[in-house]
Amino acid sequence: MAEIVDVGQAMEQALALLEGGDVVAIPTETVYGLAGDATSGVGVARIFEAKGRPRFNPLIAHVADLAMATRIAVLDPLSTRLAEAFWPGPLTLVLPQRSENGIHPLATAGLDTIALRMPRGFGGELIARLGRPLAAPSANSSGRISATTAQAVAADLGEKIKLVVDGGATPVGLESTIVKVEDGTVRLLRPGGIAAEEIEAIAGAKLLRGAAGIEAPGMLASHYAPGASVRLNVRQIAGGEALLAFGATRAEGWQHAVAVRNLSETGDLREAATNLFAHMQALDRSGAAAIAVEPIPFDGLGEAINDRLSRAAAPRDKTG
C-alpha cells in the first residue's frame, strides 16, 4: 500500500523514486497528479500502467520555469504572454515541440505538439530539484473521478504506487484549462481552473472552441466518471438516486435522495469547482445507482464544471 507522507517531509523520498524511474502522487493547485520523469520511457510507461490509461491519450509535461519550457517547445509571442500572465497556475499551453527536446514520445502520444504547464508549490519545487520536466496526469484510474486529497489517491491507486505526498485538499479542484495558439488565435481545448473570460482578457480576443481529434489530455468523450451513472440538469429526483445539488433551490423530491451534497449553497462557481470531485466521490460511495445533478450555469468556471459533468455522464469508454 502507498505510504502517505506530509508535503514538508516528502521531497527527498519523492526525488529518489523519480530518479529510479518510478512514479509519485503529488499535490498541485488543480488536482493530485501522478508524476513521472517525462524524459524517461520507464517513468512515463509506469504512469500509463498505474492509471490503466490508453496510450493514445497524451500527458501534460510540467515545468519549473519559462526557461525549461522554451527548451522543450516553441513559444510564440501570444503563448508567451499567456504563460507570463498565468504561470505558475492552472493553464496548460499546447505548443510545437522542439526537436531533440528529451521528452519521451510516449508522453506526447506521437504528436508533434506538447502540452506544458508550470505548477505552484511542491510540484514546481520538485521539478526544479529534479532538473527535468514531470509528466503528471491526474492521480486516479483512467476515466474515473480525479482526486483532490491524498486519501482519495491512496484509496484508488494505493496498491499500484509507493508514495502519495499529502499537501491537503487542492485549492482549485479542477484540472487546468488547456489552450492552443494557432495563427494568432487561441483555441480552448479543455475548460478548467482558469475561466475562458480571464484568458480572453489577456489574449485580447474571444477563444475559439472545438478540436480535431485528441489534441490534449482530458478530451475523451467519457472521462471523470464515478461508478454510478450520472444524470444532468435534473428538475426531479428519481428513486434510488443521490443528488449533486447547486445553489439554494432544490430539485423536486430531493428529500428522498439516497445522499445529498451541495457544490455551493450560495451558488459560488469557484466553491463549486473546488468541491466537484470530492462531492462526486462521496455520492458514489453512498451506494446509489445513479447521481442526479442539478443545473449549473455555464458562465465563468461553470463551463469547466459542466464539461467534467458531461464527460462523467457520457456512455462509458471501455478502452480505459
PDB file of C-alpha atoms in Angstrom:
ATOM      1  CA  MET A   1       0.000   0.000   0.000  1.00  0.00           C
ATOM      2  CA  ALA A   2       1.241   3.503  -0.802  1.00  0.00           C
ATOM      3  CA  GLU A   3       2.842   5.472   2.006  1.00  0.00           C
ATOM      4  CA  ILE A   4       1.236   8.871   2.630  1.00  0.00           C
ATOM      5  CA  VAL A   5       3.900  11.428   3.611  1.00  0.00           C
ATOM      6  CA  ASP A   6       3.328  15.059   4.535  1.00  0.00           C
ATOM      7  CA  VAL A   7       4.462  17.560   1.919  1.00  0.00           C
ATOM      8  CA  GLY A   8       7.031  19.027   4.303  1.00  0.00           C
ATOM      9  CA  GLN A   9       8.893  15.718   4.681  1.00  0.00           C
ATOM     10  CA  ALA A  10       8.461  14.120   1.262  1.00  0.00           C
ATOM     11  CA  MET A  11      10.929  15.861  -1.058  1.00  0.00           C
ATOM     12  CA  GLU A  12      13.929  13.519  -0.813  1.00  0.00           C
ATOM     13  CA  GLN A  13      11.820  10.367  -0.951  1.00  0.00           C
ATOM     14  CA  ALA A  14       9.933  11.662  -3.993  1.00  0.00           C
ATOM     15  CA  LEU A  15      13.172  12.602  -5.767  1.00  0.00           C
ATOM     16  CA  ALA A  16      14.675   9.164  -5.134  1.00  0.00           C
ATOM     17  CA  LEU A  17      11.639   7.407  -6.630  1.00  0.00           C
ATOM     18  CA  LEU A  18      11.579   9.668  -9.690  1.00  0.00           C
ATOM     19  CA  GLU A  19      15.317   9.254 -10.263  1.00  0.00           C
ATOM     20  CA  GLY A  20      14.760   5.489 -10.194  1.00  0.00           C
ATOM     21  CA  GLY A  21      12.116   5.654 -12.922  1.00  0.00           C
ATOM     22  CA  ASP A  22       9.178   5.289 -10.545  1.00  0.00           C
ATOM     23  CA  VAL A  23       6.050   7.419 -10.091  1.00  0.00           C
ATOM     24  CA  VAL A  24       4.864   9.611  -7.219  1.00  0.00           C
ATOM     25  CA  ALA A  25       1.454  11.107  -6.492  1.00  0.00           C
ATOM     26  CA  ILE A  26       1.867  14.807  -5.743  1.00  0.00           C
ATOM     27  CA  PRO A  27      -0.412  17.718  -4.805  1.00  0.00           C
ATOM     28  CA  THR A  28      -0.855  20.579  -7.238  1.00  0.00           C
ATOM     29  CA  GLU A  29      -3.168  23.579  -7.140  1.00  0.00           C
ATOM     30  CA  THR A  30      -5.585  21.802  -9.525  1.00  0.00           C
ATOM     31  CA  VAL A  31      -5.884  18.112  -8.532  1.00  0.00           C
ATOM     32  CA  TYR A  32      -3.380  15.479  -7.367  1.00  0.00           C
ATOM     33  CA  GLY A  33      -1.056  14.372 -10.163  1.00  0.00           C
ATOM     34  CA  LEU A  34       0.666  11.052 -10.815  1.00  0.00           C
ATOM     35  CA  ALA A  35       4.159  12.244 -11.650  1.00  0.00           C
ATOM     36  CA  GLY A  36       6.944  10.541 -13.547  1.00  0.00           C
ATOM     37  CA  ASP A  37      10.090  11.787 -15.307  1.00  0.00           C
ATOM     38  CA  ALA A  38       8.843  12.974 -18.727  1.00  0.00           C
ATOM     39  CA  THR A  39      12.217  12.144 -20.282  1.00  0.00           C
ATOM     40  CA  SER A  40      12.174   8.522 -19.065  1.00  0.00           C
ATOM     41  CA  GLY A  41      10.382   5.849 -21.084  1.00  0.00           C
ATOM     42  CA  VAL A  42      10.167   3.679 -17.961  1.00  0.00           C
ATOM     43  CA  GLY A  43       8.756   6.501 -15.846  1.00  0.00           C
ATOM     44  CA  VAL A  44       6.149   7.501 -18.429  1.00  0.00           C
ATOM     45  CA  ALA A  45       5.158   3.867 -19.043  1.00  0.00           C
ATOM     46  CA  ARG A  46       4.589   3.401 -15.307  1.00  0.00           C
ATOM     47  CA  ILE A  47       2.142   6.313 -15.332  1.00  0.00           C
ATOM     48  CA  PHE A  48       0.094   4.639 -18.069  1.00  0.00           C
ATOM     49  CA  GLU A  49       0.339   1.291 -16.288  1.00  0.00           C
ATOM     50  CA  ALA A  50      -0.776   2.584 -12.886  1.00  0.00           C
ATOM     51  CA  LYS A  51      -3.688   4.547 -14.334  1.00  0.00           C
ATOM     52  CA  GLY A  52      -4.746   1.985 -16.954  1.00  0.00           C
ATOM     53  CA  ARG A  53      -4.620   4.911 -19.386  1.00  0.00           C
ATOM     54  CA  PRO A  54      -4.960   4.485 -23.175  1.00  0.00           C
ATOM     55  CA  ARG A  55      -1.618   5.098 -24.903  1.00  0.00           C
ATOM     56  CA  PHE A  56      -3.202   7.449 -27.467  1.00  0.00           C
ATOM     57  CA  ASN A  57      -4.126   9.917 -24.690  1.00  0.00           C
ATOM     58  CA  PRO A  58      -1.192  12.379 -24.297  1.00  0.00           C
ATOM     59  CA  LEU A  59       0.166  13.669 -20.998  1.00  0.00           C
ATOM     60  CA  ILE A  60       0.920  17.187 -19.763  1.00  0.00           C
ATOM     61  CA  ALA A  61       4.605  17.891 -19.129  1.00  0.00           C
ATOM     62  CA  HIS A  62       5.106  20.108 -16.080  1.00  0.00           C
ATOM     63  CA  VAL A  63       7.998  22.568 -15.967  1.00  0.00           C
ATOM     64  CA  ALA A  64       9.733  24.556 -13.227  1.00  0.00           C
ATOM     65  CA  ASP A  65      10.095  27.826 -15.136  1.00  0.00           C
ATOM     66  CA  LEU A  66       9.737  29.507 -18.504  1.00  0.00           C
ATOM     67  CA  ALA A  67      13.343  28.701 -19.414  1.00  0.00           C
ATOM     68  CA  MET A  68      12.637  24.971 -19.096  1.00  0.00           C
ATOM     69  CA  ALA A  69       9.502  25.411 -21.207  1.00  0.00           C
ATOM     70  CA  THR A  70      11.402  27.127 -24.021  1.00  0.00           C
ATOM     71  CA  ARG A  71      13.932  24.286 -24.124  1.00  0.00           C
ATOM     72  CA  ILE A  72      11.088  21.850 -24.762  1.00  0.00           C
ATOM     73  CA  ALA A  73       8.728  23.802 -27.029  1.00  0.00           C
ATOM     74  CA  VAL A  74       8.452  26.840 -29.285  1.00  0.00           C
ATOM     75  CA  LEU A  75       6.516  29.645 -27.606  1.00  0.00           C
ATOM     76  CA  ASP A  76       5.101  32.291 -29.946  1.00  0.00           C
ATOM     77  CA  PRO A  77       4.582  35.821 -28.565  1.00  0.00           C
ATOM     78  CA  LEU A  78       0.918  35.232 -27.634  1.00  0.00           C
ATOM     79  CA  SER A  79       1.678  31.938 -25.867  1.00  0.00           C
ATOM     80  CA  THR A  80       4.493  33.678 -24.001  1.00  0.00           C
ATOM     81  CA  ARG A  81       2.116  36.432 -22.903  1.00  0.00           C
ATOM     82  CA  LEU A  82      -0.363  33.857 -21.597  1.00  0.00           C
ATOM     83  CA  ALA A  83       2.400  31.977 -19.777  1.00  0.00           C
ATOM     84  CA  GLU A  84       3.665  35.166 -18.146  1.00  0.00           C
ATOM     85  CA  ALA A  85       0.127  36.046 -17.046  1.00  0.00           C
ATOM     86  CA  PHE A  86      -0.960  32.677 -15.664  1.00  0.00           C
ATOM     87  CA  TRP A  87       2.154  30.646 -14.771  1.00  0.00           C
ATOM     88  CA  PRO A  88       2.607  29.206 -12.274  1.00  0.00           C
ATOM     89  CA  GLY A  89      -1.058  28.239 -12.269  1.00  0.00           C
ATOM     90  CA  PRO A  90      -3.823  26.141 -13.834  1.00  0.00           C
ATOM     91  CA  LEU A  91      -3.174  26.952 -17.510  1.00  0.00           C
ATOM     92  CA  THR A  92      -1.769  24.407 -19.982  1.00  0.00           C
ATOM     93  CA  LEU A  93      -0.409  25.518 -23.354  1.00  0.00           C
ATOM     94  CA  VAL A  94      -0.261  23.140 -26.333  1.00  0.00           C
ATOM     95  CA  LEU A  95       2.866  24.084 -28.275  1.00  0.00           C
ATOM     96  CA  PRO A  96       5.066  22.824 -31.136  1.00  0.00           C
ATOM     97  CA  GLN A  97       7.828  20.585 -29.823  1.00  0.00           C
ATOM     98  CA  ARG A  98      11.475  21.411 -30.314  1.00  0.00           C
ATOM     99  CA  SER A  99      13.482  18.645 -31.923  1.00  0.00           C
ATOM    100  CA  GLU A 100      15.576  16.524 -29.564  1.00  0.00           C
ATOM    101  CA  ASN A 101      13.901  18.084 -26.509  1.00  0.00           C
ATOM    102  CA  GLY A 102      14.380  14.916 -24.452  1.00  0.00           C
ATOM    103  CA  ILE A 103      10.651  14.284 -23.886  1.00  0.00           C
ATOM    104  CA  HIS A 104       9.824  10.610 -24.333  1.00  0.00           C
ATOM    105  CA  PRO A 105       7.452  10.112 -27.326  1.00  0.00           C
ATOM    106  CA  LEU A 106       5.068   8.044 -25.183  1.00  0.00           C
ATOM    107  CA  ALA A 107       4.266  11.190 -23.192  1.00  0.00           C
ATOM    108  CA  THR A 108       3.058  13.030 -26.304  1.00  0.00           C
ATOM    109  CA  ALA A 109       1.251  10.066 -27.930  1.00  0.00           C
ATOM    110  CA  GLY A 110       3.262  10.614 -31.110  1.00  0.00           C
ATOM    111  CA  LEU A 111       2.029  14.184 -31.636  1.00  0.00           C
ATOM    112  CA  ASP A 112       4.350  16.937 -32.880  1.00  0.00           C
ATOM    113  CA  THR A 113       2.960  19.201 -30.153  1.00  0.00           C
ATOM    114  CA  ILE A 114       3.329  19.043 -26.379  1.00  0.00           C
ATOM    115  CA  ALA A 115       1.117  20.251 -23.532  1.00  0.00           C
ATOM    116  CA  LEU A 116       3.085  22.292 -20.949  1.00  0.00           C
ATOM    117  CA  ARG A 117       2.121  23.679 -17.534  1.00  0.00           C
ATOM    118  CA  MET A 118       4.008  25.259 -14.631  1.00  0.00           C
ATOM    119  CA  PRO A 119       2.557  24.177 -11.265  1.00  0.00           C
ATOM    120  CA  ARG A 120       2.744  26.045  -7.980  1.00  0.00           C
ATOM    121  CA  GLY A 121       4.138  24.801  -4.691  1.00  0.00           C
ATOM    122  CA  PHE A 122       5.584  21.335  -4.132  1.00  0.00           C
ATOM    123  CA  GLY A 123       5.283  20.284  -7.781  1.00  0.00           C
ATOM    124  CA  GLY A 124       7.290  23.245  -9.023  1.00  0.00           C
ATOM    125  CA  GLU A 125       9.937  22.743  -6.331  1.00  0.00           C
ATOM    126  CA  LEU A 126      10.182  19.023  -7.141  1.00  0.00           C
ATOM    127  CA  ILE A 127      10.707  19.698 -10.852  1.00  0.00           C
ATOM    128  CA  ALA A 128      13.384  22.311 -10.110  1.00  0.00           C
ATOM    129  CA  ARG A 129      15.218  19.854  -7.855  1.00  0.00           C
ATOM    130  CA  LEU A 130      14.937  17.043 -10.402  1.00  0.00           C
ATOM    131  CA  GLY A 131      16.064  19.339 -13.220  1.00  0.00           C
ATOM    132  CA  ARG A 132      13.735  17.651 -15.705  1.00  0.00           C
ATOM    133  CA  PRO A 133      10.035  18.039 -16.568  1.00  0.00           C
ATOM    134  CA  LEU A 134       7.466  15.770 -14.980  1.00  0.00           C
ATOM    135  CA  ALA A 135       4.617  14.127 -16.849  1.00  0.00           C
ATOM    136  CA  ALA A 136       1.742  14.234 -14.379  1.00  0.00           C
ATOM    137  CA  PRO A 137      -1.847  13.399 -15.316  1.00  0.00           C
ATOM    138  CA  SER A 138      -4.450  13.274 -12.554  1.00  0.00           C
ATOM    139  CA  ALA A 139      -3.716  10.637  -9.903  1.00  0.00           C
ATOM    140  CA  ASN A 140      -6.695   8.366 -10.453  1.00  0.00           C
ATOM    141  CA  SER A 141      -7.628   5.322 -12.501  1.00  0.00           C
ATOM    142  CA  SER A 142      -8.171   6.310 -16.121  1.00  0.00           C
ATOM    143  CA  GLY A 143     -11.611   7.709 -16.834  1.00  0.00           C
ATOM    144  CA  ARG A 144     -12.578   7.939 -13.172  1.00  0.00           C
ATOM    145  CA  ILE A 145     -13.069  10.869 -10.795  1.00  0.00           C
ATOM    146  CA  SER A 146      -9.971  12.984 -10.250  1.00  0.00           C
ATOM    147  CA  ALA A 147      -8.529  13.031  -6.726  1.00  0.00           C
ATOM    148  CA  THR A 148      -8.378  16.245  -4.690  1.00  0.00           C
ATOM    149  CA  THR A 149      -6.982  14.700  -1.470  1.00  0.00           C
ATOM    150  CA  ALA A 150      -4.113  12.330  -0.705  1.00  0.00           C
ATOM    151  CA  GLN A 151      -6.580   9.911   0.868  1.00  0.00           C
ATOM    152  CA  ALA A 152      -8.612   9.731  -2.360  1.00  0.00           C
ATOM    153  CA  VAL A 153      -5.422   8.924  -4.294  1.00  0.00           C
ATOM    154  CA  ALA A 154      -4.475   6.160  -1.875  1.00  0.00           C
ATOM    155  CA  ALA A 155      -7.969   4.646  -1.967  1.00  0.00           C
ATOM    156  CA  ASP A 156      -7.790   4.409  -5.773  1.00  0.00           C
ATOM    157  CA  LEU A 157      -4.125   3.803  -6.648  1.00  0.00           C
ATOM    158  CA  GLY A 158      -2.652   2.771  -3.292  1.00  0.00           C
ATOM    159  CA  GLU A 159      -1.926  -0.793  -4.404  1.00  0.00           C
ATOM    160  CA  LYS A 160      -0.109   0.371  -7.541  1.00  0.00           C
ATOM    161  CA  ILE A 161       2.207   3.157  -6.319  1.00  0.00           C
ATOM    162  CA  LYS A 162       4.637   3.631  -3.428  1.00  0.00           C
ATOM    163  CA  LEU A 163       4.227   7.246  -2.334  1.00  0.00           C
ATOM    164  CA  VAL A 164       1.465   9.837  -2.032  1.00  0.00           C
ATOM    165  CA  VAL A 165       2.656  13.305  -0.989  1.00  0.00           C
ATOM    166  CA  ASP A 166      -0.015  14.860   1.223  1.00  0.00           C
ATOM    167  CA  GLY A 167      -0.460  18.578   0.655  1.00  0.00           C
ATOM    168  CA  GLY A 168      -4.053  18.720   1.891  1.00  0.00           C
ATOM    169  CA  ALA A 169      -7.102  19.368  -0.262  1.00  0.00           C
ATOM    170  CA  THR A 170      -6.272  21.015  -3.589  1.00  0.00           C
ATOM    171  CA  PRO A 171      -7.436  24.659  -3.747  1.00  0.00           C
ATOM    172  CA  VAL A 172      -8.722  24.810  -7.348  1.00  0.00           C
ATOM    173  CA  GLY A 173     -10.283  21.341  -7.539  1.00  0.00           C
ATOM    174  CA  LEU A 174     -10.446  21.182 -11.349  1.00  0.00           C
ATOM    175  CA  GLU A 175      -7.757  20.281 -13.856  1.00  0.00           C
ATOM    176  CA  SER A 176      -6.038  23.035 -15.804  1.00  0.00           C
ATOM    177  CA  THR A 177      -7.541  24.935 -18.688  1.00  0.00           C
ATOM    178  CA  ILE A 178      -5.881  23.815 -21.949  1.00  0.00           C
ATOM    179  CA  VAL A 179      -5.469  26.212 -24.882  1.00  0.00           C
ATOM    180  CA  LYS A 180      -3.602  26.177 -28.173  1.00  0.00           C
ATOM    181  CA  VAL A 181      -2.460  29.273 -30.070  1.00  0.00           C
ATOM    182  CA  GLU A 182      -2.862  28.944 -33.848  1.00  0.00           C
ATOM    183  CA  ASP A 183      -2.111  31.775 -36.258  1.00  0.00           C
ATOM    184  CA  GLY A 184      -2.720  34.432 -33.632  1.00  0.00           C
ATOM    185  CA  THR A 185      -5.976  32.903 -32.355  1.00  0.00           C
ATOM    186  CA  VAL A 186      -6.463  30.948 -29.136  1.00  0.00           C
ATOM    187  CA  ARG A 187      -8.434  27.695 -29.190  1.00  0.00           C
ATOM    188  CA  LEU A 188      -9.910  26.260 -25.999  1.00  0.00           C
ATOM    189  CA  LEU A 189      -9.236  22.508 -25.950  1.00  0.00           C
ATOM    190  CA  ARG A 190     -10.384  21.840 -22.379  1.00  0.00           C
ATOM    191  CA  PRO A 191     -12.054  24.264 -19.965  1.00  0.00           C
ATOM    192  CA  GLY A 192     -10.567  24.176 -16.484  1.00  0.00           C
ATOM    193  CA  GLY A 193      -9.337  26.103 -13.465  1.00  0.00           C
ATOM    194  CA  ILE A 194      -8.968  29.432 -15.300  1.00  0.00           C
ATOM    195  CA  ALA A 195     -12.175  30.780 -16.805  1.00  0.00           C
ATOM    196  CA  ALA A 196     -12.243  31.493 -20.541  1.00  0.00           C
ATOM    197  CA  GLU A 197     -13.020  35.140 -19.837  1.00  0.00           C
ATOM    198  CA  GLU A 198      -9.756  35.572 -17.914  1.00  0.00           C
ATOM    199  CA  ILE A 199      -7.747  34.190 -20.835  1.00  0.00           C
ATOM    200  CA  GLU A 200      -9.664  36.333 -23.325  1.00  0.00           C
ATOM    201  CA  ALA A 201      -8.775  39.441 -21.307  1.00  0.00           C
ATOM    202  CA  ILE A 202      -5.061  38.721 -21.768  1.00  0.00           C
ATOM    203  CA  ALA A 203      -5.327  37.460 -25.355  1.00  0.00           C
ATOM    204  CA  GLY A 204      -7.473  40.394 -26.437  1.00  0.00           C
ATOM    205  CA  ALA A 205      -9.819  38.147 -28.408  1.00  0.00           C
ATOM    206  CA  LYS A 206     -12.549  35.547 -27.941  1.00  0.00           C
ATOM    207  CA  LEU A 207     -11.466  31.933 -27.565  1.00  0.00           C
ATOM    208  CA  LEU A 208     -12.333  29.537 -30.343  1.00  0.00           C
ATOM    209  CA  ARG A 209     -13.920  26.196 -29.417  1.00  0.00           C
ATOM    210  CA  GLY A 210     -13.580  22.704 -30.826  1.00  0.00           C
ATOM    211  CA  ALA A 211     -10.685  20.480 -31.846  1.00  0.00           C
ATOM    212  CA  ALA A 212      -9.821  17.836 -34.443  1.00  0.00           C
ATOM    213  CA  GLY A 213      -9.360  14.584 -32.548  1.00  0.00           C
ATOM    214  CA  ILE A 214      -7.371  14.131 -29.338  1.00  0.00           C
ATOM    215  CA  GLU A 215      -5.010  17.131 -29.234  1.00  0.00           C
ATOM    216  CA  ALA A 216      -4.542  17.264 -25.460  1.00  0.00           C
ATOM    217  CA  PRO A 217      -5.342  15.370 -22.240  1.00  0.00           C
ATOM    218  CA  GLY A 218      -8.898  15.233 -20.907  1.00  0.00           C
ATOM    219  CA  MET A 219     -10.595  15.206 -24.315  1.00  0.00           C
ATOM    220  CA  LEU A 220     -12.044  11.678 -24.289  1.00  0.00           C
ATOM    221  CA  ALA A 221     -15.848  11.713 -24.523  1.00  0.00           C
ATOM    222  CA  SER A 222     -16.158   9.547 -21.416  1.00  0.00           C
ATOM    223  CA  HIS A 223     -13.986  10.739 -18.544  1.00  0.00           C
ATOM    224  CA  TYR A 224     -14.089  11.763 -14.868  1.00  0.00           C
ATOM    225  CA  ALA A 225     -16.745   9.083 -14.298  1.00  0.00           C
ATOM    226  CA  PRO A 226     -17.933   7.608 -10.983  1.00  0.00           C
ATOM    227  CA  GLY A 227     -19.106   4.006 -10.709  1.00  0.00           C
ATOM    228  CA  ALA A 228     -22.710   5.230 -10.621  1.00  0.00           C
ATOM    229  CA  SER A 229     -24.343   6.593 -13.754  1.00  0.00           C
ATOM    230  CA  VAL A 230     -24.799  10.361 -13.968  1.00  0.00           C
ATOM    231  CA  ARG A 231     -27.934  12.274 -14.982  1.00  0.00           C
ATOM    232  CA  LEU A 232     -27.621  16.004 -15.698  1.00  0.00           C
ATOM    233  CA  ASN A 233     -29.833  19.100 -15.360  1.00  0.00           C
ATOM    234  CA  VAL A 234     -32.423  17.324 -13.245  1.00  0.00           C
ATOM    235  CA  ARG A 235     -35.573  19.019 -12.004  1.00  0.00           C
ATOM    236  CA  GLN A 236     -36.947  15.917 -10.268  1.00  0.00           C
ATOM    237  CA  ILE A 237     -35.166  13.128  -8.361  1.00  0.00           C
ATOM    238  CA  ALA A 238     -35.897   9.503  -9.249  1.00  0.00           C
ATOM    239  CA  GLY A 239     -35.969   6.643  -6.756  1.00  0.00           C
ATOM    240  CA  GLY A 240     -32.582   5.382  -5.611  1.00  0.00           C
ATOM    241  CA  GLU A 241     -30.645   8.412  -6.863  1.00  0.00           C
ATOM    242  CA  ALA A 242     -28.124  10.540  -4.994  1.00  0.00           C
ATOM    243  CA  LEU A 243     -28.256  14.296  -5.558  1.00  0.00           C
ATOM    244  CA  LEU A 244     -25.427  16.638  -6.519  1.00  0.00           C
ATOM    245  CA  ALA A 245     -27.042  19.982  -5.731  1.00  0.00           C
ATOM    246  CA  PHE A 246     -26.129  23.575  -6.571  1.00  0.00           C
ATOM    247  CA  GLY A 247     -27.423  26.771  -5.037  1.00  0.00           C
ATOM    248  CA  ALA A 248     -30.362  27.323  -2.714  1.00  0.00           C
ATOM    249  CA  THR A 249     -33.232  25.801  -4.732  1.00  0.00           C
ATOM    250  CA  ARG A 250     -33.683  22.012  -4.751  1.00  0.00           C
ATOM    251  CA  ALA A 251     -34.973  19.643  -7.395  1.00  0.00           C
ATOM    252  CA  GLU A 252     -38.371  18.118  -6.705  1.00  0.00           C
ATOM    253  CA  GLY A 253     -38.215  15.064  -4.443  1.00  0.00           C
ATOM    254  CA  TRP A 254     -34.723  15.874  -3.133  1.00  0.00           C
ATOM    255  CA  GLN A 255     -35.755  14.773   0.381  1.00  0.00           C
ATOM    256  CA  HIS A 256     -35.877  11.162  -0.862  1.00  0.00           C
ATOM    257  CA  ALA A 257     -32.386  11.124  -2.377  1.00  0.00           C
ATOM    258  CA  VAL A 258     -30.042   8.415  -1.105  1.00  0.00           C
ATOM    259  CA  ALA A 259     -27.495  11.132  -0.273  1.00  0.00           C
ATOM    260  CA  VAL A 260     -27.113  14.868  -0.962  1.00  0.00           C
ATOM    261  CA  ARG A 261     -24.033  17.037  -1.465  1.00  0.00           C
ATOM    262  CA  ASN A 262     -24.281  20.720  -2.399  1.00  0.00           C
ATOM    263  CA  LEU A 263     -21.449  22.115  -4.543  1.00  0.00           C
ATOM    264  CA  SER A 264     -22.180  25.609  -3.246  1.00  0.00           C
ATOM    265  CA  GLU A 265     -25.249  26.644  -1.281  1.00  0.00           C
ATOM    266  CA  THR A 266     -24.626  30.269  -2.272  1.00  0.00           C
ATOM    267  CA  GLY A 267     -24.197  29.464  -5.977  1.00  0.00           C
ATOM    268  CA  ASP A 268     -20.474  30.345  -5.976  1.00  0.00           C
ATOM    269  CA  LEU A 269     -18.893  28.668  -9.022  1.00  0.00           C
ATOM    270  CA  ARG A 270     -15.355  28.779  -7.618  1.00  0.00           C
ATOM    271  CA  GLU A 271     -16.509  26.964  -4.481  1.00  0.00           C
ATOM    272  CA  ALA A 272     -18.414  24.527  -6.686  1.00  0.00           C
ATOM    273  CA  ALA A 273     -15.293  23.770  -8.730  1.00  0.00           C
ATOM    274  CA  THR A 274     -13.278  23.111  -5.576  1.00  0.00           C
ATOM    275  CA  ASN A 275     -15.929  20.694  -4.268  1.00  0.00           C
ATOM    276  CA  LEU A 276     -16.849  18.915  -7.512  1.00  0.00           C
ATOM    277  CA  PHE A 277     -14.715  15.772  -7.472  1.00  0.00           C
ATOM    278  CA  ALA A 278     -14.807  15.225  -3.702  1.00  0.00           C
ATOM    279  CA  HIS A 279     -18.615  15.512  -3.670  1.00  0.00           C
ATOM    280  CA  MET A 280     -18.945  13.142  -6.640  1.00  0.00           C
ATOM    281  CA  GLN A 281     -16.756  10.605  -4.841  1.00  0.00           C
ATOM    282  CA  ALA A 282     -18.844  10.916  -1.676  1.00  0.00           C
ATOM    283  CA  LEU A 283     -22.083  10.362  -3.589  1.00  0.00           C
ATOM    284  CA  ASP A 284     -20.560   7.437  -5.456  1.00  0.00           C
ATOM    285  CA  ARG A 285     -19.778   5.799  -2.097  1.00  0.00           C
ATOM    286  CA  SER A 286     -23.405   6.203  -0.998  1.00  0.00           C
ATOM    287  CA  GLY A 287     -24.435   3.085  -2.899  1.00  0.00           C
ATOM    288  CA  ALA A 288     -26.788   4.961  -5.228  1.00  0.00           C
ATOM    289  CA  ALA A 289     -27.103   3.508  -8.715  1.00  0.00           C
ATOM    290  CA  ALA A 290     -27.225   6.996 -10.223  1.00  0.00           C
ATOM    291  CA  ILE A 291     -26.186  10.539  -9.357  1.00  0.00           C
ATOM    292  CA  ALA A 292     -28.651  13.262 -10.334  1.00  0.00           C
ATOM    293  CA  VAL A 293     -27.107  16.695 -10.930  1.00  0.00           C
ATOM    294  CA  GLU A 294     -28.997  19.955 -10.652  1.00  0.00           C
ATOM    295  CA  PRO A 295     -28.455  22.587 -13.388  1.00  0.00           C
ATOM    296  CA  ILE A 296     -25.240  24.612 -13.118  1.00  0.00           C
ATOM    297  CA  PRO A 297     -24.682  27.879 -15.046  1.00  0.00           C
ATOM    298  CA  PHE A 298     -22.184  27.810 -17.920  1.00  0.00           C
ATOM    299  CA  ASP A 299     -20.582  31.192 -17.252  1.00  0.00           C
ATOM    300  CA  GLY A 300     -17.084  31.510 -15.775  1.00  0.00           C
ATOM    301  CA  LEU A 301     -15.862  28.287 -14.158  1.00  0.00           C
ATOM    302  CA  GLY A 302     -19.295  26.812 -14.831  1.00  0.00           C
ATOM    303  CA  GLU A 303     -18.074  25.932 -18.324  1.00  0.00           C
ATOM    304  CA  ALA A 304     -15.367  23.672 -16.872  1.00  0.00           C
ATOM    305  CA  ILE A 305     -17.719  22.159 -14.284  1.00  0.00           C
ATOM    306  CA  ASN A 306     -20.293  21.322 -16.957  1.00  0.00           C
ATOM    307  CA  ASP A 307     -17.551  19.905 -19.183  1.00  0.00           C
ATOM    308  CA  ARG A 308     -16.482  17.455 -16.449  1.00  0.00           C
ATOM    309  CA  LEU A 309     -20.075  16.509 -15.672  1.00  0.00           C
ATOM    310  CA  SER A 310     -20.983  15.914 -19.328  1.00  0.00           C
ATOM    311  CA  ARG A 311     -17.990  13.585 -19.716  1.00  0.00           C
ATOM    312  CA  ALA A 312     -18.912  11.801 -16.480  1.00  0.00           C
ATOM    313  CA  ALA A 313     -22.432  11.290 -17.862  1.00  0.00           C
ATOM    314  CA  ALA A 314     -21.305  10.086 -21.313  1.00  0.00           C
ATOM    315  CA  PRO A 315     -21.500   6.427 -22.361  1.00  0.00           C
ATOM    316  CA  ARG A 316     -18.523   4.704 -20.740  1.00  0.00           C
ATOM    317  CA  ASP A 317     -15.395   4.164 -22.839  1.00  0.00           C
ATOM    318  CA  LYS A 318     -14.481   0.502 -22.491  1.00  0.00           C
ATOM    319  CA  THR A 319     -10.866   1.095 -23.573  1.00  0.00           C
ATOM    320  CA  GLY A 320      -9.994   2.614 -20.190  1.00  0.00           C
TER     321      GLY A 320
END
